[in-house]
PDB file of C-alpha atoms in Angstrom:
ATOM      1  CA  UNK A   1      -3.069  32.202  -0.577  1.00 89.00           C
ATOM      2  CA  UNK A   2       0.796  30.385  -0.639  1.00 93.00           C
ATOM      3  CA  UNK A   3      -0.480  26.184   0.189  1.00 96.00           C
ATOM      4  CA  UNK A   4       2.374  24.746   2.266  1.00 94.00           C
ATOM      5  CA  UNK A   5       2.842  20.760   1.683  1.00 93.00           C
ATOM      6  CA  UNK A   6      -0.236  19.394   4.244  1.00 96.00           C
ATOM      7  CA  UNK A   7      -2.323  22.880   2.712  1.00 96.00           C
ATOM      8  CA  UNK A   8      -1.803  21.540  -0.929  1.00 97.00           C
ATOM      9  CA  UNK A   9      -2.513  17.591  -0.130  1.00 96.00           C
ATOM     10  CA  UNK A  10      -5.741  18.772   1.655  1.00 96.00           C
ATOM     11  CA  UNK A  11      -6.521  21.032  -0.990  1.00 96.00           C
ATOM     12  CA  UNK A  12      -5.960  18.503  -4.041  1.00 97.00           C
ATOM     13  CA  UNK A  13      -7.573  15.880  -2.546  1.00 97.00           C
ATOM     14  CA  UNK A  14     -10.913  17.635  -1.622  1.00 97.00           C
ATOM     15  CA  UNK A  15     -11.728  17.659  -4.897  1.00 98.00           C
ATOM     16  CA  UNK A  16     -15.193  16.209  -6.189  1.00 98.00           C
ATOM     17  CA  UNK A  17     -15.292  15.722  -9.558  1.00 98.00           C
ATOM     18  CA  UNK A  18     -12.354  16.945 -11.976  1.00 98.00           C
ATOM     19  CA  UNK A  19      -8.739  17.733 -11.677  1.00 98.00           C
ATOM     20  CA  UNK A  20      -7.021  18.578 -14.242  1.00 98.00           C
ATOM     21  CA  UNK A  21      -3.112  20.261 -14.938  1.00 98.00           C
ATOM     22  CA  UNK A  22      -1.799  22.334 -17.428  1.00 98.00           C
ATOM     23  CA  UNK A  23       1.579  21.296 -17.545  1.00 97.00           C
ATOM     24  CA  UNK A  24       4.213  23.696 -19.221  1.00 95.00           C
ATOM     25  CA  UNK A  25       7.605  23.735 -18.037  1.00 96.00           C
ATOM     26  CA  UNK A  26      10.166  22.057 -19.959  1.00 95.00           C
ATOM     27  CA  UNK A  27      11.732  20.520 -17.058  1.00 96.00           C
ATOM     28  CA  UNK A  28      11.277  20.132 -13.349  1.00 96.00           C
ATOM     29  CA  UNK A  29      13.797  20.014 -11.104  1.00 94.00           C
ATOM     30  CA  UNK A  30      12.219  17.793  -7.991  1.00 89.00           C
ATOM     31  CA  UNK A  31      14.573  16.488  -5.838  1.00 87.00           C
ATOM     32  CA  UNK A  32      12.957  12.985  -5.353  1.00 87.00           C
ATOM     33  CA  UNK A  33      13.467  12.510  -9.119  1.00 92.00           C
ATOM     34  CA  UNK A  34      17.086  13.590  -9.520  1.00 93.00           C
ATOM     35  CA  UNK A  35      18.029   9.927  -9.065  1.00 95.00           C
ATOM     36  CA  UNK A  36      15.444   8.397 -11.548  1.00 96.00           C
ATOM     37  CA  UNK A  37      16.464  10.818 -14.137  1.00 97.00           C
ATOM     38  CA  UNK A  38      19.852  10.241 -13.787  1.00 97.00           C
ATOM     39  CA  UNK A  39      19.095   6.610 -14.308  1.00 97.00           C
ATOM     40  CA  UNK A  40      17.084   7.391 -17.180  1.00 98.00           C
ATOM     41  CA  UNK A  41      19.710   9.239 -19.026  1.00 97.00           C
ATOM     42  CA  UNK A  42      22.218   6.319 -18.430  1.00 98.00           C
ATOM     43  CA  UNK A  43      20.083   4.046 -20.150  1.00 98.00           C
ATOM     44  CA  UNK A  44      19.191   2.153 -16.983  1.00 97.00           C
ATOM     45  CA  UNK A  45      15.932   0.117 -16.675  1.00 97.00           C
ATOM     46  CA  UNK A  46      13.385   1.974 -14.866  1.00 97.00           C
ATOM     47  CA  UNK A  47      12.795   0.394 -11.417  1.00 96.00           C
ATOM     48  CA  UNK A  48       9.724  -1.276 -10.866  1.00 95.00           C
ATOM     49  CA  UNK A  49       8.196   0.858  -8.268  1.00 96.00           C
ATOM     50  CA  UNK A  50       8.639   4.045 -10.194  1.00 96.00           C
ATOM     51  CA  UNK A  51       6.139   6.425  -8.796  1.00 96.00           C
ATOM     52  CA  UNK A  52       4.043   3.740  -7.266  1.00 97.00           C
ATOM     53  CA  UNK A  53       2.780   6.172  -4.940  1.00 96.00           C
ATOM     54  CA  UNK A  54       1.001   8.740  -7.205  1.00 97.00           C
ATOM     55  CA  UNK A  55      -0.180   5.710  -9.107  1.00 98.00           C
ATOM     56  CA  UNK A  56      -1.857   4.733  -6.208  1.00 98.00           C
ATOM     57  CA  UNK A  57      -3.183   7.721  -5.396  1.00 97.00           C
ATOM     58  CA  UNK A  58      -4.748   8.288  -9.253  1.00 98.00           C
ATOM     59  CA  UNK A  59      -6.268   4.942  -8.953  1.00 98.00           C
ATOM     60  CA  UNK A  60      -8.131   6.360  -5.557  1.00 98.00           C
ATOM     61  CA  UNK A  61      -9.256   9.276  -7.239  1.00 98.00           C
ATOM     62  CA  UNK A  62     -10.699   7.100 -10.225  1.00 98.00           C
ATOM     63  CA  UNK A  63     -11.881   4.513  -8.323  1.00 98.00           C
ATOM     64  CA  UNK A  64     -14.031   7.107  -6.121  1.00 98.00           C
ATOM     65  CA  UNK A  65     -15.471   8.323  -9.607  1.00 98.00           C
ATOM     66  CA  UNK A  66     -13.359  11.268  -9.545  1.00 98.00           C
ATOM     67  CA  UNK A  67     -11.297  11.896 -13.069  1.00 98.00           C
ATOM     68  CA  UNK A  68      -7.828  13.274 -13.128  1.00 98.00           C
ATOM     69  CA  UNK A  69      -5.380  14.446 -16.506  1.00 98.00           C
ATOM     70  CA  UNK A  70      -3.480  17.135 -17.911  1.00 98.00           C
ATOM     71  CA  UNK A  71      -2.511  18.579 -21.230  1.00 98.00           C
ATOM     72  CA  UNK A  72       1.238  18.228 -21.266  1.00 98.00           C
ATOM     73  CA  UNK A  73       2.860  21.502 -23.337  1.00 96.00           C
ATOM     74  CA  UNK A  74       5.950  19.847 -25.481  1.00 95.00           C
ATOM     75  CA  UNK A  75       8.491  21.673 -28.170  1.00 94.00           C
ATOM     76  CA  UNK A  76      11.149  19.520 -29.579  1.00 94.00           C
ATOM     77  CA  UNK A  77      13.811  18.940 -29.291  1.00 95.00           C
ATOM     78  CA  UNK A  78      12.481  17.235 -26.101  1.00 96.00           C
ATOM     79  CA  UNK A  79      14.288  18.453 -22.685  1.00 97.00           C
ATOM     80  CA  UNK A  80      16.074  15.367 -21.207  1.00 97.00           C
ATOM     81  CA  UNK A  81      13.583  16.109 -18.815  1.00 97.00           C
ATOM     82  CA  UNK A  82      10.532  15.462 -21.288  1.00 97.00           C
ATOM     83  CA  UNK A  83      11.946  12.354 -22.788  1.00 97.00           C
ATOM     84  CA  UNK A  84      11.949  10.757 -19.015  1.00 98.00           C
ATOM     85  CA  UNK A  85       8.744  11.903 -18.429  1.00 97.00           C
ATOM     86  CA  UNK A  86       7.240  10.464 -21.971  1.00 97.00           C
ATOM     87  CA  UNK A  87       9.262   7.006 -21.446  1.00 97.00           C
ATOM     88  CA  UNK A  88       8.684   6.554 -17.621  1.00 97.00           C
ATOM     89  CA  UNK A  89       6.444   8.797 -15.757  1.00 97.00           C
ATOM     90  CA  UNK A  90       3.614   9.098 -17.888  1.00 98.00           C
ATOM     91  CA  UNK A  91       3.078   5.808 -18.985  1.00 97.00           C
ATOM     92  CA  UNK A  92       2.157   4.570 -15.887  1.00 97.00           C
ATOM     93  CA  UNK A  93       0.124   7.635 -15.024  1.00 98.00           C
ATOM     94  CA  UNK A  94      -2.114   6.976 -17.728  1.00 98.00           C
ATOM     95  CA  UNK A  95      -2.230   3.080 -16.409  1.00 98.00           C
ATOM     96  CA  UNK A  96      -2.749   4.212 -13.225  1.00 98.00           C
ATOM     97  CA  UNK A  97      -6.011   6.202 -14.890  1.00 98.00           C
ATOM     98  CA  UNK A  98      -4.967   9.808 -15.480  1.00 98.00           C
ATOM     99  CA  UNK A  99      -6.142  10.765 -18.661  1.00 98.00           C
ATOM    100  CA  UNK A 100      -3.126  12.600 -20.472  1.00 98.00           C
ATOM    101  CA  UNK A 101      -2.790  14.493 -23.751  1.00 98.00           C
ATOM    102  CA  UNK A 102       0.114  15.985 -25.173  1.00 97.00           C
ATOM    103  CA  UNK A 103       0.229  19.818 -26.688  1.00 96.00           C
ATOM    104  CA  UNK A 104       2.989  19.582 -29.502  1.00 95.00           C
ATOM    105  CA  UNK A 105       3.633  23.670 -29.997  1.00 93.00           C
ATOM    106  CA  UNK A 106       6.744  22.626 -32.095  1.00 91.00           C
ATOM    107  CA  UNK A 107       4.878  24.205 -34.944  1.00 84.00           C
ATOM    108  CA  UNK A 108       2.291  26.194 -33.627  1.00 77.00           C
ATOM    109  CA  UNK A 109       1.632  28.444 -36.571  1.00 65.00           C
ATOM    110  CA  UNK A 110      -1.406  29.785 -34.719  1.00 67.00           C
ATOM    111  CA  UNK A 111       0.331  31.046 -31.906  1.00 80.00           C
ATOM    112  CA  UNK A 112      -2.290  29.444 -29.124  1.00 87.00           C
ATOM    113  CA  UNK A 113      -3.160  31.710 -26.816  1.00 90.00           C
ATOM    114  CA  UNK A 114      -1.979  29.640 -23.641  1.00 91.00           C
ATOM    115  CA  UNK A 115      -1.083  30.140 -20.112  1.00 88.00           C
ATOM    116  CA  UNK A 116       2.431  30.578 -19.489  1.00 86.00           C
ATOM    117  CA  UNK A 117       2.249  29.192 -16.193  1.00 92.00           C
ATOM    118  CA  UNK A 118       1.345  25.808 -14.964  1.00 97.00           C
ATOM    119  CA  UNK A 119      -2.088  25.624 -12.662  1.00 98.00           C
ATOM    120  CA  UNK A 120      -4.575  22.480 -11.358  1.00 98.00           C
ATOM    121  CA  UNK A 121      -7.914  23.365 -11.520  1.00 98.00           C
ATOM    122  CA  UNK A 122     -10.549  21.532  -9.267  1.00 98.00           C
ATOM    123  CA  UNK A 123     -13.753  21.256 -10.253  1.00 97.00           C
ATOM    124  CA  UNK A 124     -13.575  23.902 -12.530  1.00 96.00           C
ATOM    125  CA  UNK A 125     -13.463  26.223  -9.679  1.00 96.00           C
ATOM    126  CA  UNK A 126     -10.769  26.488  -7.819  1.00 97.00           C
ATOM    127  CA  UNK A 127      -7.152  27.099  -9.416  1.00 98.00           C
ATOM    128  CA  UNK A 128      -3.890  26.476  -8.131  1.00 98.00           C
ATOM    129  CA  UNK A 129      -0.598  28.121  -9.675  1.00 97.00           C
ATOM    130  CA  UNK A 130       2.099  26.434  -9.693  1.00 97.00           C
ATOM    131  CA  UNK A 131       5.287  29.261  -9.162  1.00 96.00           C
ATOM    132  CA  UNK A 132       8.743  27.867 -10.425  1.00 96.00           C
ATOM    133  CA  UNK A 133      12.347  29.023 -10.994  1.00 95.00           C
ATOM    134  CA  UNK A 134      13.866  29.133 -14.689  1.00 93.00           C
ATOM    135  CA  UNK A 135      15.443  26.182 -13.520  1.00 93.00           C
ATOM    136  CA  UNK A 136      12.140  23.905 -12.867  1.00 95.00           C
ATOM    137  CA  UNK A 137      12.694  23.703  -9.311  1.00 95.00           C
ATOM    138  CA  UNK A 138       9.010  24.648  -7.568  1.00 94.00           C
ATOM    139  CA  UNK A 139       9.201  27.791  -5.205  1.00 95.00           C
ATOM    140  CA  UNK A 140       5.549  27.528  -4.084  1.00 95.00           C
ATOM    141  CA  UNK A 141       1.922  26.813  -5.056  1.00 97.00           C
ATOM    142  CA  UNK A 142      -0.734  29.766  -5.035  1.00 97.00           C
ATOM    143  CA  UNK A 143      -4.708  29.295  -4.369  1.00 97.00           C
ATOM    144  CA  UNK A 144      -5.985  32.024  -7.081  1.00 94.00           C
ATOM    145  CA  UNK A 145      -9.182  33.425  -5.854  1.00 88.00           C
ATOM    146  CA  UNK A 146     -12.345  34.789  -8.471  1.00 92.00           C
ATOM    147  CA  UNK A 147     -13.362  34.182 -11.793  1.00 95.00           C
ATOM    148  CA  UNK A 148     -12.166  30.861 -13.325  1.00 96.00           C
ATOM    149  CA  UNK A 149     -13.011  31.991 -16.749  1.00 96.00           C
ATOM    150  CA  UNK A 150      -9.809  32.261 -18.596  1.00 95.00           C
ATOM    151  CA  UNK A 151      -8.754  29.067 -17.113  1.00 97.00           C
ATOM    152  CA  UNK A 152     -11.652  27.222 -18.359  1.00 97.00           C
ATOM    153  CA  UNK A 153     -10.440  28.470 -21.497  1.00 96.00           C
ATOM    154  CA  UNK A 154      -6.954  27.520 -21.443  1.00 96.00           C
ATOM    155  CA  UNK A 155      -8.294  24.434 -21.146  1.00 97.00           C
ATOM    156  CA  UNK A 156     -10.485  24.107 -23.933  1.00 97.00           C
ATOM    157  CA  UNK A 157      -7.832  25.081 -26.179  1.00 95.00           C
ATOM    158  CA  UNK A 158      -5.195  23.164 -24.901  1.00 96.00           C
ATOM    159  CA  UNK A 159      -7.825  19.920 -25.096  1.00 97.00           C
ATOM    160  CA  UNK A 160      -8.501  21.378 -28.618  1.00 96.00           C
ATOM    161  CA  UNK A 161      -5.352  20.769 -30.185  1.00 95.00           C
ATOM    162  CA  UNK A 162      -3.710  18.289 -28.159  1.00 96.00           C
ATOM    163  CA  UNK A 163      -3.990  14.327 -28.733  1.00 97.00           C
ATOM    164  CA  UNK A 164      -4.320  11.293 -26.143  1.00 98.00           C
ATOM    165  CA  UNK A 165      -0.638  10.180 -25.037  1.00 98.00           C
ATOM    166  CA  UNK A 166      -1.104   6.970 -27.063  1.00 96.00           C
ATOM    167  CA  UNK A 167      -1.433   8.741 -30.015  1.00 96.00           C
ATOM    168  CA  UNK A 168       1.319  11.018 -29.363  1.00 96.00           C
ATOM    169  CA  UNK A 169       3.722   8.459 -29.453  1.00 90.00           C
ATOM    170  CA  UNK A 170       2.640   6.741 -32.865  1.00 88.00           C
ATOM    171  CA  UNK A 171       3.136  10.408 -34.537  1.00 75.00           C
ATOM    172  CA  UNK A 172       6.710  10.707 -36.786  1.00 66.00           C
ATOM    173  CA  UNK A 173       8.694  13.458 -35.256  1.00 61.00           C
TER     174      UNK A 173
END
């Protein structure tokens, strides 16, 4: 089932327990952060209100006693996209209380068997694909009904071999 924009908030925020994304693509094209990238890649400060709103929302979720993260899937060289998102998206994110790890695959001599597609799953049992063009830019998002299985263990192996985002950025590249 395709979630249209109020489908999808409903949807995410119903959620009781867990949410959690596996995050692949090595850039997204969103138009309300065109302007913040471009910024970026100036070597502008980043304003102070940078995604205030999905800070606010995390802190909701974790306040409620509902936790929220995502393994983030990098290769370097970093996109210019992934060097925003490591400098000034996720840092607040994981202020704001999202618990993310980063999934280095630069040398990924085991060739971990991962999804190539990005997803949320709720509460370990409901999944949401997230369907984009080469480009990054987000065509739609797709309820996936039945098992939950291979998901589950995406996830284990992505948690597996990725590290906290703290960590991430003491590691020599």
């Amino acid at each position: 089932m395709l979630l249209d924009n109020d489908e999808w908030r409903r949807t995410f925020d119903a959620y009781e327990r867990d949410a959690w994304r596996f995050e692949a693509q090595p850039t997204y094209t969103m138009p309300g952060e065109t302007e913040n990238v471009t910024r970026f890649l100036h070597g502008e400060p980043k304003p102070a209100d940078h995604n205030a709103r999905w800070h606010e929302r995390v802190r909701g979720y974790v306040t409620s006693g509902r936790s929220i993260g995502r393994v983030r899937v990098v290769r370097r060289p970093l996109t210019d996209y992934q060097r925003y998102q490591l400098a000034w998206g996720i840092p607040g994110n994981v202020a704001a209380g999202e618990d993310i790890r980063i999934l280095d695959v630069s040398r990924d001599d085991y060739g971990l068997p991962l999804s190539a597609t990005d997803w949320w799953m709720f509460d370990e049992e409901r999944v949401v694909h997230l369907n984009y063009r080469p480009d990054g830019t987000q065509i739609g998002r797709e309820l996936i009904a039945g098992d939950t299985s291979s998901y589950l263990e995406w996830k284990r192996i992505s948690l597996a071999h990725s590290v906290p985002f703290s960590e991430y950025l003491r590691k020599p590249e």
